[in-house]
mmCIF file of C-alpha atoms in Angstrom:
data_model
loop_
_atom_site.group_PDB
_atom_site.id
_atom_site.type_symbol
_atom_site.label_atom_id
_atom_site.label_comp_id
_atom_site.label_asym_id
_atom_site.label_seq_id
_atom_site.Cartn_x
_atom_site.Cartn_y
_atom_site.Cartn_z
ATOM 1 C CA MET A 819 -7.734 -10.404 6.155
ATOM 2 C CA SER A 820 -7.835 -8.914 9.628
ATOM 3 C CA ALA A 821 -8.030 -5.149 9.855
ATOM 4 C CA THR A 822 -9.394 -3.866 13.137
ATOM 5 C CA LEU A 823 -9.994 -0.284 14.200
ATOM 6 C CA ARG A 824 -10.427 -0.165 17.950
ATOM 7 C CA TRP A 825 -10.479 3.051 19.953
ATOM 8 C CA ASN A 826 -7.378 4.932 18.809
ATOM 9 C CA ARG A 827 -5.549 1.948 17.312
ATOM 10 C CA LEU A 828 -5.597 0.361 13.868
ATOM 11 C CA VAL A 829 -4.244 -3.187 13.629
ATOM 12 C CA ILE A 830 -3.596 -4.702 10.197
ATOM 13 C CA ALA A 831 -2.766 -8.390 9.844
ATOM 14 C CA ALA A 832 -3.207 -9.039 6.144
ATOM 15 C CA GLU A 833 -2.395 -12.257 4.282
ATOM 16 C CA SER A 834 -1.312 -10.616 1.036
ATOM 17 C CA GLU A 835 0.111 -7.301 -0.113
ATOM 18 C CA GLU A 836 -3.069 -6.465 -2.014
ATOM 19 C CA GLU A 837 -5.083 -6.910 1.175
ATOM 20 C CA PHE A 838 -2.559 -4.840 3.124
ATOM 21 C CA ILE A 839 -2.714 -1.932 0.644
ATOM 22 C CA ALA A 840 -6.515 -2.069 0.583
ATOM 23 C CA ALA A 841 -6.637 -2.027 4.393
ATOM 24 C CA VAL A 842 -4.333 1.013 4.596
ATOM 25 C CA PHE A 843 -6.413 2.984 2.098
ATOM 26 C CA ASP A 844 -9.732 1.924 3.687
ATOM 27 C CA TYR A 845 -8.919 2.206 7.378
ATOM 28 C CA PHE A 846 -6.114 4.756 7.805
ATOM 29 C CA PRO A 847 -8.406 7.706 6.911
ATOM 30 C CA GLN A 848 -10.918 6.370 9.459
ATOM 31 C CA LEU A 849 -8.173 6.227 12.085
ATOM 32 C CA LEU A 850 -7.308 9.885 11.487
ATOM 33 C CA GLN A 851 -10.958 10.892 11.865
ATOM 34 C CA LEU A 852 -11.144 9.556 15.418
ATOM 35 C CA PRO A 853 -11.328 12.264 18.125
ATOM 36 C CA TYR A 854 -7.866 11.598 19.592
ATOM 37 C CA GLU A 855 -4.691 13.621 19.301
ATOM 38 C CA GLN A 856 -2.601 10.440 19.422
ATOM 39 C CA VAL A 857 -3.338 7.406 17.256
ATOM 40 C CA GLU A 858 -1.535 4.121 16.628
ATOM 41 C CA MET A 859 -1.198 1.742 13.695
ATOM 42 C CA ASP A 860 0.163 -1.768 14.209
ATOM 43 C CA ILE A 861 1.319 -3.655 11.096
ATOM 44 C CA THR A 862 3.454 -6.267 12.859
ATOM 45 C CA GLY A 863 0.909 -8.945 11.940
ATOM 46 C CA THR A 864 1.846 -8.516 8.269
ATOM 47 C CA ALA A 865 5.531 -9.405 8.345
ATOM 48 C CA GLU A 866 6.217 -9.706 4.603
ATOM 49 C CA ILE A 867 5.742 -6.214 3.215
ATOM 50 C CA SER A 868 7.506 -5.083 0.058
ATOM 51 C CA GLU A 869 8.409 -1.534 -0.885
ATOM 52 C CA ASP A 870 5.318 -1.427 -3.108
ATOM 53 C CA ALA A 871 3.090 -2.111 -0.116
ATOM 54 C CA PHE A 872 5.068 0.308 2.085
ATOM 55 C CA ARG A 873 4.321 3.121 -0.358
ATOM 56 C CA SER A 874 0.629 2.877 0.568
ATOM 57 C CA ILE A 875 1.573 4.152 4.035
ATOM 58 C CA ALA A 876 4.137 6.676 2.791
ATOM 59 C CA ILE A 877 1.594 8.241 0.436
ATOM 60 C CA LYS A 878 -0.799 8.860 3.311
ATOM 61 C CA LEU A 879 1.879 10.390 5.541
ATOM 62 C CA ILE A 880 3.699 12.463 2.942
ATOM 63 C CA GLY A 881 0.392 13.696 1.570
ATOM 64 C CA GLY A 882 -0.150 15.489 4.876
ATOM 65 C CA GLU A 883 -3.247 13.538 5.889
ATOM 66 C CA ALA A 884 -1.795 12.864 9.352
ATOM 67 C CA GLU A 885 -0.163 16.239 10.002
ATOM 68 C CA GLU A 886 -2.662 17.174 12.751
ATOM 69 C CA LYS A 887 -2.194 13.906 14.648
ATOM 70 C CA LYS A 888 0.625 12.351 16.624
ATOM 71 C CA VAL A 889 1.048 8.945 15.002
ATOM 72 C CA LEU A 890 2.806 5.878 16.363
ATOM 73 C CA ILE A 891 3.416 3.025 13.920
ATOM 74 C CA ARG A 892 4.491 -0.397 15.162
ATOM 75 C CA ILE A 893 6.396 -2.281 12.457
ATOM 76 C CA PRO A 894 8.267 -5.580 12.022
ATOM 77 C CA PRO A 895 12.072 -5.340 11.530
ATOM 78 C CA SER A 896 11.704 -6.361 7.872
ATOM 79 C CA VAL A 897 10.222 -2.987 6.890
ATOM 80 C CA ASP A 898 12.388 -0.758 9.108
ATOM 81 C CA ARG A 899 14.710 0.043 6.188
ATOM 82 C CA TYR A 900 11.812 1.451 4.137
ATOM 83 C CA PHE A 901 10.882 3.887 6.905
ATOM 84 C CA ARG A 902 14.491 4.985 7.277
ATOM 85 C CA HIS A 903 15.104 5.435 3.552
ATOM 86 C CA ALA A 904 11.926 7.499 3.292
ATOM 87 C CA ASN A 905 12.972 9.507 6.356
ATOM 88 C CA LEU A 906 9.568 8.918 7.944
ATOM 89 C CA TYR A 907 11.108 8.840 11.410
ATOM 90 C CA ARG A 908 10.922 12.628 11.301
ATOM 91 C CA MET A 909 7.191 12.545 10.656
ATOM 92 C CA VAL A 910 5.921 9.783 12.950
ATOM 93 C CA ASP A 911 7.042 7.732 15.930
ATOM 94 C CA VAL A 912 8.114 4.263 14.814
ATOM 95 C CA ASP A 913 8.317 1.243 17.097
ATOM 96 C CA VAL A 914 10.336 -1.662 15.676
ATOM 97 C CA VAL A 915 8.885 -4.753 17.329
ATOM 98 C CA HIS A 916 11.193 -7.770 17.362
ATOM 99 C CA PRO A 917 9.729 -11.238 17.881
ATOM 100 C CA MET A 918 10.393 -12.729 21.287
ATOM 101 C CA PRO A 919 12.664 -15.811 21.118
ATOM 102 C CA THR A 920 11.308 -19.046 22.524
ATOM 103 C CA ASN A 921 13.726 -18.981 25.502
ATOM 104 C CA GLY A 922 12.287 -15.660 26.649
ATOM 105 C CA LYS A 923 15.619 -13.829 26.300
ATOM 106 C CA VAL A 924 16.196 -10.784 24.153
ATOM 107 C CA ASP A 925 19.105 -10.899 21.719
ATOM 108 C CA ALA A 926 21.323 -7.956 22.657
ATOM 109 C CA SER A 927 22.647 -7.708 19.102
ATOM 110 C CA GLN A 928 19.128 -7.014 17.860
ATOM 111 C CA VAL A 929 18.765 -4.145 20.284
ATOM 112 C CA ALA A 930 22.134 -2.673 19.298
ATOM 113 C CA ALA A 931 21.236 -2.975 15.623
ATOM 114 C CA ASN A 932 18.432 -0.446 15.998
ATOM 115 C CA ILE A 933 19.619 2.884 14.680
ATOM 116 C CA LYS A 934 19.223 5.832 17.011
ATOM 117 C CA GLY A 935 15.740 7.252 16.746
ATOM 118 C CA ALA A 936 13.807 3.993 16.766
ATOM 119 C CA LYS A 937 12.160 2.701 19.905
ATOM 120 C CA TYR A 938 12.605 -0.826 21.198
ATOM 121 C CA GLU A 939 10.236 -2.464 23.602
ATOM 122 C CA ALA A 940 11.239 -5.801 25.177
ATOM 123 C CA VAL A 941 8.566 -7.751 26.986
ATOM 124 C CA LYS A 942 9.282 -10.818 29.067
ATOM 125 C CA ALA A 943 7.612 -13.934 27.799
ATOM 126 C CA PRO A 944 4.593 -14.711 29.965
ATOM 127 C CA LYS A 945 4.627 -17.921 31.928
ATOM 128 C CA LYS A 946 1.040 -18.587 30.951
ATOM 129 C CA ALA A 947 -0.933 -17.734 27.880
ATOM 130 C CA PRO A 948 -2.369 -14.221 28.279
ATOM 131 C CA PRO A 949 -6.142 -13.923 28.721
ATOM 132 C CA PRO A 950 -8.274 -12.433 25.942
ATOM 133 C CA ASP A 951 -7.818 -8.704 25.488
ATOM 134 C CA MET A 952 -10.939 -7.563 27.305
ATOM 135 C CA THR A 953 -9.491 -5.343 30.025
ATOM 136 C CA GLU A 954 -8.070 -2.476 28.023
ATOM 137 C CA ARG A 955 -9.576 0.787 29.213
ATOM 138 C CA ALA A 956 -11.205 3.095 26.763
ATOM 139 C CA PRO A 957 -10.427 6.817 26.850
ATOM 140 C CA ALA A 958 -12.678 8.793 29.187
ATOM 141 C CA ASP A 959 -14.630 10.433 26.383
ATOM 142 C CA LEU A 960 -15.597 7.117 24.797
ATOM 143 C CA ALA A 961 -18.431 4.877 25.882
ATOM 144 C CA PRO A 962 -17.304 1.806 27.860
ATOM 145 C CA GLU A 963 -18.073 -0.517 24.995
ATOM 146 C CA ALA A 964 -15.283 -0.597 22.423
ATOM 147 C CA VAL A 965 -15.982 0.266 18.805
ATOM 148 C CA GLU A 966 -14.683 -2.407 16.469
ATOM 149 C CA LEU A 967 -14.992 -2.271 12.692
ATOM 150 C CA ASN A 968 -14.700 -5.358 10.545
ATOM 151 C CA PRO A 969 -13.669 -7.654 13.424
ATOM 152 C CA GLU A 970 -11.722 -10.796 12.676
ATOM 153 C CA PRO A 971 -14.033 -13.834 12.444
ATOM 154 C CA ALA A 972 -13.797 -16.448 15.170
ATOM 155 C CA LYS A 973 -12.357 -18.993 12.770
ATOM 156 C CA LYS A 974 -9.961 -17.396 10.340
ATOM 157 C CA ALA A 975 -9.967 -18.909 6.889
ATOM 158 C CA LYS A 976 -7.125 -18.111 4.560
ATOM 159 C CA ALA A 977 -8.279 -15.404 2.183
ATOM 160 C CA PRO A 978 -7.613 -15.902 -1.533
ATOM 161 C CA ARG A 979 -4.983 -13.657 -3.094
ATOM 162 C CA ALA A 980 -6.647 -10.673 -4.698
ATOM 163 C CA SER A 981 -6.226 -10.997 -8.422
ATOM 164 C CA ARG A 982 -7.691 -9.229 -11.429
ATOM 165 C CA PRO A 983 -6.752 -11.863 -14.063
ATOM 166 C CA VAL A 984 -9.749 -13.999 -13.062
ATOM 167 C CA GLU A 985 -11.991 -11.239 -14.397
ATOM 168 C CA LYS A 986 -12.605 -10.744 -18.081
ATOM 169 C CA ALA A 987 -11.358 -7.707 -19.940
ATOM 170 C CA THR A 988 -13.812 -5.350 -21.592
ATOM 171 C CA LYS A 989 -14.367 -6.568 -25.150
ATOM 172 C CA ALA A 990 -13.408 -4.101 -27.849
ATOM 173 C CA ASP A 991 -11.456 -3.845 -31.099
ATOM 174 C CA ILE A 992 -9.921 -0.485 -30.188
ATOM 175 C CA GLY A 993 -8.851 0.857 -26.810
ATOM 176 C CA TYR A 994 -7.855 4.343 -25.685
ATOM 177 C CA LEU A 995 -5.388 5.512 -23.051
ATOM 178 C CA VAL A 996 -6.388 8.949 -21.770
ATOM 179 C CA ASP A 997 -3.822 11.215 -20.110
ATOM 180 C CA VAL A 998 -5.755 12.617 -17.134
ATOM 181 C CA GLU A 999 -3.537 15.716 -16.898
ATOM 182 C CA THR A 1000 -3.717 16.813 -20.528
ATOM 183 C CA GLY A 1001 -6.835 14.985 -21.730
ATOM 184 C CA ALA A 1002 -4.886 13.558 -24.683
ATOM 185 C CA ARG A 1003 -6.318 10.274 -26.032
ATOM 186 C CA HIS A 1004 -3.994 7.645 -27.444
ATOM 187 C CA GLU A 1005 -5.496 4.947 -29.634
ATOM 188 C CA ILE A 1006 -4.533 1.323 -29.050
ATOM 189 C CA ARG A 1007 -5.089 -1.217 -31.818
ATOM 190 C CA LYS A 1008 -2.294 -3.710 -31.174
ATOM 191 C CA THR A 1009 0.120 -2.456 -28.532
ATOM 192 C CA ILE A 1010 1.349 0.748 -26.936
ATOM 193 C CA MET A 1011 4.470 1.219 -24.800
ATOM 194 C CA ILE A 1012 4.854 4.016 -22.225
ATOM 195 C CA GLY A 1013 8.316 5.038 -21.031
ATOM 196 C CA ARG A 1014 10.943 7.729 -20.614
ATOM 197 C CA GLU A 1015 12.781 7.220 -23.914
ATOM 198 C CA PRO A 1016 12.208 5.886 -27.432
ATOM 199 C CA PRO A 1017 11.390 3.319 -28.696
ATOM 200 C CA SER A 1018 8.480 3.801 -26.272
ATOM 201 C CA ASP A 1019 5.393 5.013 -28.138
ATOM 202 C CA LEU A 1020 4.481 7.575 -25.476
ATOM 203 C CA VAL A 1021 7.544 9.305 -24.052
ATOM 204 C CA PHE A 1022 7.460 11.217 -20.753
ATOM 205 C CA GLN A 1023 10.844 12.620 -19.769
ATOM 206 C CA ILE A 1024 10.271 12.221 -16.050
ATOM 207 C CA PRO A 1025 13.198 10.702 -14.086
ATOM 208 C CA THR A 1026 10.971 8.403 -11.995
ATOM 209 C CA ILE A 1027 9.500 6.801 -15.127
ATOM 210 C CA SER A 1028 11.574 3.933 -16.514
ATOM 211 C CA LYS A 1029 12.851 3.817 -20.110
ATOM 212 C CA ARG A 1030 10.214 1.168 -20.838
ATOM 213 C CA HIS A 1031 7.704 1.436 -18.005
ATOM 214 C CA PHE A 1032 4.511 -0.411 -18.986
ATOM 215 C CA GLN A 1033 2.645 -1.561 -22.054
ATOM 216 C CA ILE A 1034 -0.938 -2.245 -23.066
ATOM 217 C CA ARG A 1035 -1.525 -4.868 -25.728
ATOM 218 C CA LYS A 1036 -4.473 -6.337 -27.584
ATOM 219 C CA GLU A 1037 -5.058 -9.931 -26.569
ATOM 220 C CA GLY A 1038 -8.037 -11.837 -27.926
ATOM 221 C CA ASP A 1039 -11.054 -9.560 -27.813
ATOM 222 C CA GLY A 1040 -9.736 -7.429 -24.940
ATOM 223 C CA PHE A 1041 -6.660 -5.581 -23.680
ATOM 224 C CA MET A 1042 -3.972 -6.436 -21.125
ATOM 225 C CA ILE A 1043 -1.640 -4.180 -19.138
ATOM 226 C CA GLU A 1044 1.866 -5.299 -18.174
ATOM 227 C CA ASP A 1045 4.559 -3.598 -16.105
ATOM 228 C CA MET A 1046 7.945 -3.874 -17.852
ATOM 229 C CA ARG A 1047 9.934 -4.418 -14.643
ATOM 230 C CA SER A 1048 9.915 -0.689 -13.989
ATOM 231 C CA THR A 1049 11.830 0.740 -11.055
ATOM 232 C CA ASN A 1050 8.933 2.614 -9.458
ATOM 233 C CA GLY A 1051 6.003 0.436 -10.439
ATOM 234 C CA THR A 1052 2.723 0.612 -12.311
ATOM 235 C CA TYR A 1053 -0.542 0.681 -10.344
ATOM 236 C CA LEU A 1054 -3.958 -0.388 -11.555
ATOM 237 C CA ASN A 1055 -6.805 0.993 -9.456
ATOM 238 C CA GLY A 1056 -4.433 1.379 -6.515
ATOM 239 C CA LEU A 1057 -2.811 -2.065 -6.692
ATOM 240 C CA PRO A 1058 0.685 -2.763 -8.055
ATOM 241 C CA VAL A 1059 0.837 -4.634 -11.369
ATOM 242 C CA HIS A 1060 3.122 -7.655 -10.988
ATOM 243 C CA GLU A 1061 1.826 -9.709 -13.943
ATOM 244 C CA PRO A 1062 -0.279 -9.100 -17.065
ATOM 245 C CA VAL A 1063 -3.769 -7.995 -15.999
ATOM 246 C CA PRO A 1064 -6.932 -7.541 -18.112
ATOM 247 C CA LEU A 1065 -8.245 -4.000 -18.479
ATOM 248 C CA ARG A 1066 -11.808 -2.815 -18.121
ATOM 249 C CA ASP A 1067 -13.540 0.428 -19.048
ATOM 250 C CA GLY A 1068 -12.747 3.170 -16.551
ATOM 251 C CA ASP A 1069 -9.636 1.544 -15.066
ATOM 252 C CA GLU A 1070 -7.109 3.992 -13.611
ATOM 253 C CA VAL A 1071 -3.417 3.468 -14.350
ATOM 254 C CA VAL A 1072 -0.891 5.325 -12.170
ATOM 255 C CA VAL A 1073 2.789 5.425 -13.119
ATOM 256 C CA ALA A 1074 5.665 5.632 -10.625
ATOM 257 C CA ILE A 1075 4.343 6.353 -7.148
ATOM 258 C CA THR A 1076 7.393 7.710 -5.312
ATOM 259 C CA LEU A 1077 8.169 10.059 -2.448
ATOM 260 C CA LYS A 1078 8.742 12.787 -5.033
ATOM 261 C CA HIS A 1079 5.475 11.920 -6.766
ATOM 262 C CA PRO A 1080 3.210 10.509 -3.994
ATOM 263 C CA LYS A 1081 0.184 10.578 -6.307
ATOM 264 C CA GLY A 1082 2.124 9.161 -9.248
ATOM 265 C CA ALA A 1083 4.294 10.715 -11.945
ATOM 266 C CA ARG A 1084 1.497 10.255 -14.493
ATOM 267 C CA ILE A 1085 -2.135 9.155 -14.301
ATOM 268 C CA PHE A 1086 -4.088 7.575 -17.141
ATOM 269 C CA GLN A 1087 -7.559 6.174 -17.675
ATOM 270 C CA PHE A 1088 -8.289 3.257 -19.965
ATOM 271 C CA THR A 1089 -11.470 3.271 -22.009
ATOM 272 C CA THR A 1090 -12.915 1.517 -25.034
ATOM 273 C CA LYS A 1091 -15.415 4.264 -25.722
ATOM 274 C CA PRO A 1092 -14.690 6.620 -28.611
ATOM 275 C CA GLU A 1093 -14.615 10.328 -27.885
#
């Protein structure tokens, strides 16, 4: 994964959605702490971003973390629709960066396709390969030497996809799902289903929670969590659950992160320890 914070700009070029989400949560707060009124985030190096991954940015913006900064986000065309649907164009400046065709000409239809409000920047293809980026000037109040956190290694090796299933679940005969808001503890011996309507075992009549949202089941000597193809997703320790994942003591489960519920419609903690 490449995530670089340099001067007032954060560049994320992740190889998986898990890496992208982790980079946003790790580096975006650092970007906002820099002593500049205007900051930039460039995510064009991560072209394949789903709505799940986009929410990691939306949560930070809607939560008001960036309200004291002027933020410019450079995005690939593939995620433009997420920004528009979330109405984030009113909160930040968004630059939709289209790839330059090999013939050096810009497709006029691509420019016309940009809805009013987005910026488009066309750059002529250079005749020669550009030199290394070593001439960018730092702001006057920064030392001449650039500050770079977690720089990309000289030879980039493909990072493995972040995955929890390779880790073993906490061994226990009985598990407990604790509702963080109410403190209620729900015992799990075989399986428990969480959703908006019966036959779910735990029913939360919240519109953003699906009828059958996620389940936890006993498997072997541990427990697994599985999202039941919910509309707004299930998140385990900040990462979306796309397949059955083993649970460990202290894991946080967040249900339905949406624009209406940026921190999740419901938050749980899994534990195997009795009260």
